[in-house]
CSV table of C-alpha atoms in Angstrom, one decimal:
chain,number,residue,atom,x,y,z
A,220,MET,CA,-17.9,19.5,137.3
A,221,SER,CA,-20.5,16.9,138.3
A,222,GLN,CA,-21.7,17.2,134.8
A,223,ARG,CA,-19.2,17.9,132.3
A,224,ASN,CA,-19.5,18.0,128.3
A,225,ILE,CA,-16.1,17.8,126.7
A,226,PRO,CA,-16.5,18.5,122.9
A,227,ASP,CA,-12.6,17.4,122.1
A,228,LEU,CA,-12.6,14.1,124.1
A,229,SER,CA,-11.4,11.4,121.9
A,230,ALA,CA,-13.4,8.1,121.7
A,231,LEU,CA,-10.8,6.3,123.4
A,232,ASP,CA,-10.7,8.9,126.5
A,233,PHE,CA,-14.5,8.6,126.5
A,234,TYR,CA,-14.5,4.9,126.9
A,235,VAL,CA,-11.7,4.8,129.7
A,236,LEU,CA,-13.5,7.4,131.6
A,237,ASN,CA,-16.8,5.5,131.5
A,238,ALA,CA,-14.8,2.3,132.2
A,239,LEU,CA,-13.5,3.6,135.2
A,240,ASN,CA,-16.7,5.0,136.4
A,241,SER,CA,-18.3,1.6,136.4
A,242,SER,CA,-19.0,-0.3,139.7
A,243,LEU,CA,-18.1,-3.5,138.0
A,244,VAL,CA,-14.7,-2.4,137.3
A,245,GLU,CA,-14.3,-1.0,140.9
A,246,ASN,CA,-15.4,-4.6,142.5
A,247,LEU,CA,-13.4,-6.5,140.1
A,248,LEU,CA,-10.4,-4.5,141.3
A,249,CYS,CA,-10.9,-5.8,144.8
A,250,TRP,CA,-12.0,-9.4,144.2
A,251,LEU,CA,-9.9,-10.5,141.1
A,252,VAL,CA,-6.4,-9.1,141.8
A,253,PRO,CA,-5.8,-11.6,144.9
A,254,LEU,CA,-7.3,-14.4,142.9
A,255,LEU,CA,-5.2,-13.7,139.9
A,256,ALA,CA,-2.1,-13.3,142.1
A,257,ALA,CA,-2.7,-16.6,143.5
A,258,PHE,CA,-3.1,-18.3,140.0
A,259,ALA,CA,0.3,-16.8,139.4
A,260,CYS,CA,2.0,-18.1,142.3
A,261,GLY,CA,0.3,-21.1,143.4
A,262,LYS,CA,2.7,-23.7,141.8
A,263,GLN,CA,5.7,-21.6,142.4
A,264,PHE,CA,7.3,-23.8,145.1
A,265,ASN,CA,5.1,-26.8,145.1
A,266,ALA,CA,6.3,-27.9,141.8
A,267,TYR,CA,9.7,-28.0,143.3
A,268,TYR,CA,8.7,-29.5,146.5
A,269,PRO,CA,9.1,-33.3,145.6
A,270,LEU,CA,12.7,-32.4,144.3
A,271,ARG,CA,13.7,-30.5,147.2
A,272,LYS,CA,16.0,-32.8,148.9
A,273,ALA,CA,18.0,-32.9,145.6
A,274,ILE,CA,17.9,-29.1,144.9
A,275,PHE,CA,18.8,-28.2,148.6
A,276,THR,CA,22.0,-30.4,148.1
A,277,ARG,CA,23.1,-28.4,145.3
A,278,THR,CA,22.0,-24.8,146.3
A,279,ASP,CA,21.6,-22.9,149.4
A,280,ARG,CA,17.9,-23.6,150.5
A,281,LYS,CA,17.4,-19.9,151.7
A,282,LYS,CA,18.8,-18.5,148.4
A,283,PHE,CA,16.7,-20.7,146.3
A,284,VAL,CA,13.4,-20.3,148.2
A,285,LEU,CA,14.0,-16.5,148.0
A,286,GLN,CA,14.6,-16.5,144.4
A,287,LYS,CA,11.3,-18.5,144.2
A,288,ALA,CA,9.4,-15.9,146.2
A,289,ALA,CA,10.8,-13.1,144.2
A,290,GLU,CA,9.6,-14.8,141.0
A,291,SER,CA,6.2,-15.1,142.5
A,292,ALA,CA,6.0,-11.5,143.0
A,293,VAL,CA,6.9,-10.7,139.6
A,294,SER,CA,4.6,-13.4,138.0
A,295,SER,CA,1.7,-11.8,140.0
A,296,PHE,CA,2.7,-8.3,138.9
A,297,LEU,CA,3.1,-8.9,135.3
A,298,LEU,CA,0.0,-10.9,135.1
A,299,VAL,CA,-2.2,-8.3,136.6
A,300,LEU,CA,-0.4,-5.6,134.3
A,301,PHE,CA,-1.2,-8.0,131.4
A,302,PHE,CA,-5.0,-8.4,132.4
A,303,TYR,CA,-5.2,-4.5,132.5
A,304,LEU,CA,-3.5,-4.0,129.2
A,305,CYS,CA,-5.7,-6.5,127.6
A,306,CYS,CA,-8.9,-4.4,129.0
A,307,PHE,CA,-7.0,-1.4,127.6
A,308,LEU,CA,-6.8,-2.9,124.2
A,309,PHE,CA,-10.3,-3.9,124.0
A,310,ASP,CA,-11.1,-0.1,124.8
A,311,VAL,CA,-8.8,0.7,121.8
A,312,ILE,CA,-10.7,-1.6,119.6
A,313,ILE,CA,-14.0,-0.2,120.6
A,314,ALA,CA,-12.9,3.5,120.2
A,315,GLU,CA,-11.6,2.7,116.6
A,316,THR,CA,-15.2,1.4,115.7
A,317,ALA,CA,-17.1,4.7,117.5
A,318,CYS,CA,-18.5,7.1,115.3
A,319,PRO,CA,-16.5,10.1,115.5
A,320,GLY,CA,-19.5,12.3,115.2
A,321,ILE,CA,-20.7,11.4,118.5
A,322,HIS,CA,-20.9,14.4,121.4
A,323,PHE,CA,-19.2,12.6,124.6
A,324,GLY,CA,-20.3,13.6,128.0
A,325,VAL,CA,-18.7,12.3,131.2
A,326,SER,CA,-20.8,12.7,134.8
A,327,LEU,CA,-18.7,12.5,137.7
A,328,ASN,CA,-18.8,13.9,141.4
A,329,PRO,CA,-15.3,15.2,141.9
A,330,ASP,CA,-15.1,14.0,145.3
A,331,SER,CA,-15.5,10.5,144.3
A,332,VAL,CA,-11.7,10.4,142.5
A,333,MET,CA,-8.4,11.2,144.2
A,334,PHE,CA,-7.1,13.4,141.5
A,335,PRO,CA,-10.2,14.7,139.0
A,336,GLU,CA,-8.1,17.3,137.1
A,337,LEU,CA,-5.9,14.5,136.1
A,338,TYR,CA,-9.0,11.9,135.6
A,339,TYR,CA,-10.4,14.5,133.0
A,340,ALA,CA,-7.5,16.0,131.4
A,341,HIS,CA,-5.3,12.8,131.1
A,342,PRO,CA,-7.6,9.5,131.8
A,343,ILE,CA,-5.1,7.2,130.4
A,344,LEU,CA,-2.4,8.6,132.8
A,345,TYR,CA,-4.9,8.4,135.4
A,346,LEU,CA,-5.5,4.8,134.4
A,347,ALA,CA,-1.8,3.8,134.4
A,348,TYR,CA,-1.2,5.5,138.1
A,349,TYR,CA,-3.6,3.0,139.4
A,350,VAL,CA,-2.9,-0.1,137.3
A,351,LEU,CA,0.6,0.3,138.4
A,352,MET,CA,-0.4,0.6,142.0
A,353,ILE,CA,-2.7,-2.3,141.8
A,354,SER,CA,0.0,-4.3,140.0
A,355,GLY,CA,2.3,-3.6,143.1
A,356,TYR,CA,-0.3,-4.8,145.4
A,357,ALA,CA,-1.0,-8.0,143.2
A,358,ALA,CA,2.9,-8.8,143.6
A,359,ALA,CA,2.3,-8.4,147.2
A,360,PHE,CA,-0.4,-10.8,147.3
A,361,GLY,CA,1.7,-13.2,145.2
A,362,MET,CA,4.4,-13.3,147.8
A,363,ALA,CA,2.0,-13.9,150.2
A,364,GLY,CA,0.7,-17.0,148.2
A,365,PHE,CA,4.1,-18.1,148.2
A,366,LEU,CA,4.6,-17.7,151.9
A,367,ILE,CA,1.6,-19.9,152.5
A,368,SER,CA,2.8,-22.6,150.1
A,369,CYS,CA,5.8,-22.9,152.0
A,370,PHE,CA,3.9,-24.4,155.0
A,371,THR,CA,1.0,-26.2,153.1
A,372,ARG,CA,0.9,-28.3,149.9
A,373,ASN,CA,-3.0,-28.0,149.7
A,374,ARG,CA,-3.7,-26.3,146.5
A,375,VAL,CA,-6.9,-24.8,147.9
A,376,ALA,CA,-5.1,-23.0,150.9
A,377,VAL,CA,-2.5,-21.4,148.6
A,378,ALA,CA,-5.3,-20.6,146.0
A,379,ILE,CA,-7.5,-18.5,148.4
A,380,GLY,CA,-4.7,-17.5,150.9
A,381,PRO,CA,-4.0,-14.4,149.1
A,382,PHE,CA,-7.7,-13.6,149.2
A,383,ALA,CA,-7.8,-14.2,152.9
A,384,VAL,CA,-4.8,-12.2,153.3
A,385,MET,CA,-6.4,-9.1,151.7
A,386,ILE,CA,-9.6,-9.6,154.0
A,387,VAL,CA,-7.3,-10.0,157.2
A,388,LEU,CA,-5.3,-7.0,156.4
A,389,SER,CA,-8.3,-4.7,155.7
A,390,ILE,CA,-10.0,-5.7,159.2
A,391,GLY,CA,-7.0,-5.5,161.0
A,392,LEU,CA,-6.1,-2.0,159.4
A,393,MET,CA,-9.6,-0.8,160.5
A,394,VAL,CA,-8.5,-0.6,164.3
A,395,ILE,CA,-5.7,1.8,163.5
A,396,PRO,CA,-6.9,5.3,164.9
A,397,ASN,CA,-8.2,8.0,162.8
A,398,GLY,CA,-8.7,5.9,159.8
A,399,TYR,CA,-4.9,5.9,158.9
A,400,GLY,CA,-5.1,2.2,158.0
A,401,ALA,CA,-6.9,3.1,154.8
A,402,LEU,CA,-3.3,4.3,153.5
A,403,PHE,CA,-2.2,0.7,153.4
A,404,ASP,CA,-5.5,-0.9,152.9
A,405,PHE,CA,-5.8,-2.4,149.3
A,406,THR,CA,-9.5,-2.4,149.6
A,407,SER,CA,-9.5,1.6,150.0
A,408,VAL,CA,-7.1,1.8,147.0
A,409,SER,CA,-9.4,1.2,144.0
A,410,LEU,CA,-10.6,3.4,141.3
A,411,LEU,CA,-12.7,6.2,142.0
A,412,ARG,CA,-13.0,5.3,145.5
A,413,LYS,CA,-13.6,8.4,147.6
A,414,SER,CA,-11.1,9.0,150.2
A,415,THR,CA,-12.4,9.3,153.7
A,416,LEU,CA,-9.0,11.1,155.0
A,417,ASN,CA,-9.9,14.5,154.4
A,418,TYR,CA,-7.4,15.7,156.8
A,419,VAL,CA,-4.3,14.3,154.8
A,420,SER,CA,-3.2,15.7,151.6
A,421,LYS,CA,-3.9,13.6,148.5
A,422,PRO,CA,-0.3,13.8,147.6
A,423,VAL,CA,0.5,12.4,150.9
A,424,GLN,CA,-2.2,9.8,150.4
A,425,SER,CA,-1.0,8.7,147.1
A,426,PHE,CA,2.5,8.3,148.3
A,427,PHE,CA,1.7,5.9,150.9
A,428,ASN,CA,-0.4,4.3,148.7
A,429,PHE,CA,2.3,3.4,146.4
A,430,ILE,CA,4.8,2.5,149.0
A,431,GLY,CA,2.0,0.2,150.7
A,432,PRO,CA,2.9,-2.7,148.2
A,433,LEU,CA,6.6,-2.2,149.0
A,434,ILE,CA,6.2,-2.5,152.9
A,435,TYR,CA,4.0,-5.7,152.2
A,436,LEU,CA,6.8,-7.3,150.0
A,437,VAL,CA,9.5,-6.2,152.5
A,438,LEU,CA,7.4,-8.0,155.2
A,439,PHE,CA,6.5,-11.2,153.2
A,440,ARG,CA,10.1,-11.6,152.3
A,441,LEU,CA,11.0,-11.5,156.0
A,442,LEU,CA,8.7,-14.0,156.8
A,443,ILE,CA,9.7,-16.2,153.8
A,444,ARG,CA,13.5,-15.6,154.8
A,445,SER,CA,12.7,-16.8,158.6
A,446,ALA,CA,10.6,-19.8,157.3
A,447,ALA,CA,13.3,-21.0,155.0
A,448,GLY,CA,16.0,-21.1,157.9
A,449,LYS,CA,13.8,-23.4,159.6
A,450,GLU,CA,13.8,-27.4,159.0
A,451,LYS,CA,10.3,-28.2,159.7
A,452,PRO,CA,8.5,-26.8,156.5
A,453,TRP,CA,10.8,-28.6,154.4
A,454,GLN,CA,10.7,-32.1,156.0
């Protein structure tokens, strides 16, 4: 399976598989997603900050802040999802112009992906699986950026905040015994990244990878809710 020729592999499948097999794509997943999330959420609250006193006299502060936090998460999710849909569209365009007579082959170490069978049989479904997961992490990073914007008006701090959160979480999760922190570490949940948790079944790893963003969203929402109940950040 380390070298497999697939005669009936479509041009689109070929380009999807080889795009996933690129180290460049893998690096972009780690480094671009928090920055894209910051771009989506950076002005969610700062745009309303000068008018906060007028807004808070008309509506409940906690309700308003939590609503804007949710908008930050949704905006980040949709932006990253749109980014990957555009990448997929480029693959479609390339596939349409490819020569149908080319015999495609894909080289891959089966230990380097979570589900090699799905990778080969349904690469687009495999791609969708990871894109949704990564977009979920983007939503969490977006809410983290909004949380930071509640305490500072510094645009640079808000812009790099989600990226810093990713780094801090990654370092913090490394201290969890037996490497279980990797289940919730975004830098470990990238395409074609070999799992180091050989003693945990892949379905279980996949489950925790998916609920990881939800856990972070709940955590950041609780922190934002707590901040919304205090006076100092809004003075």
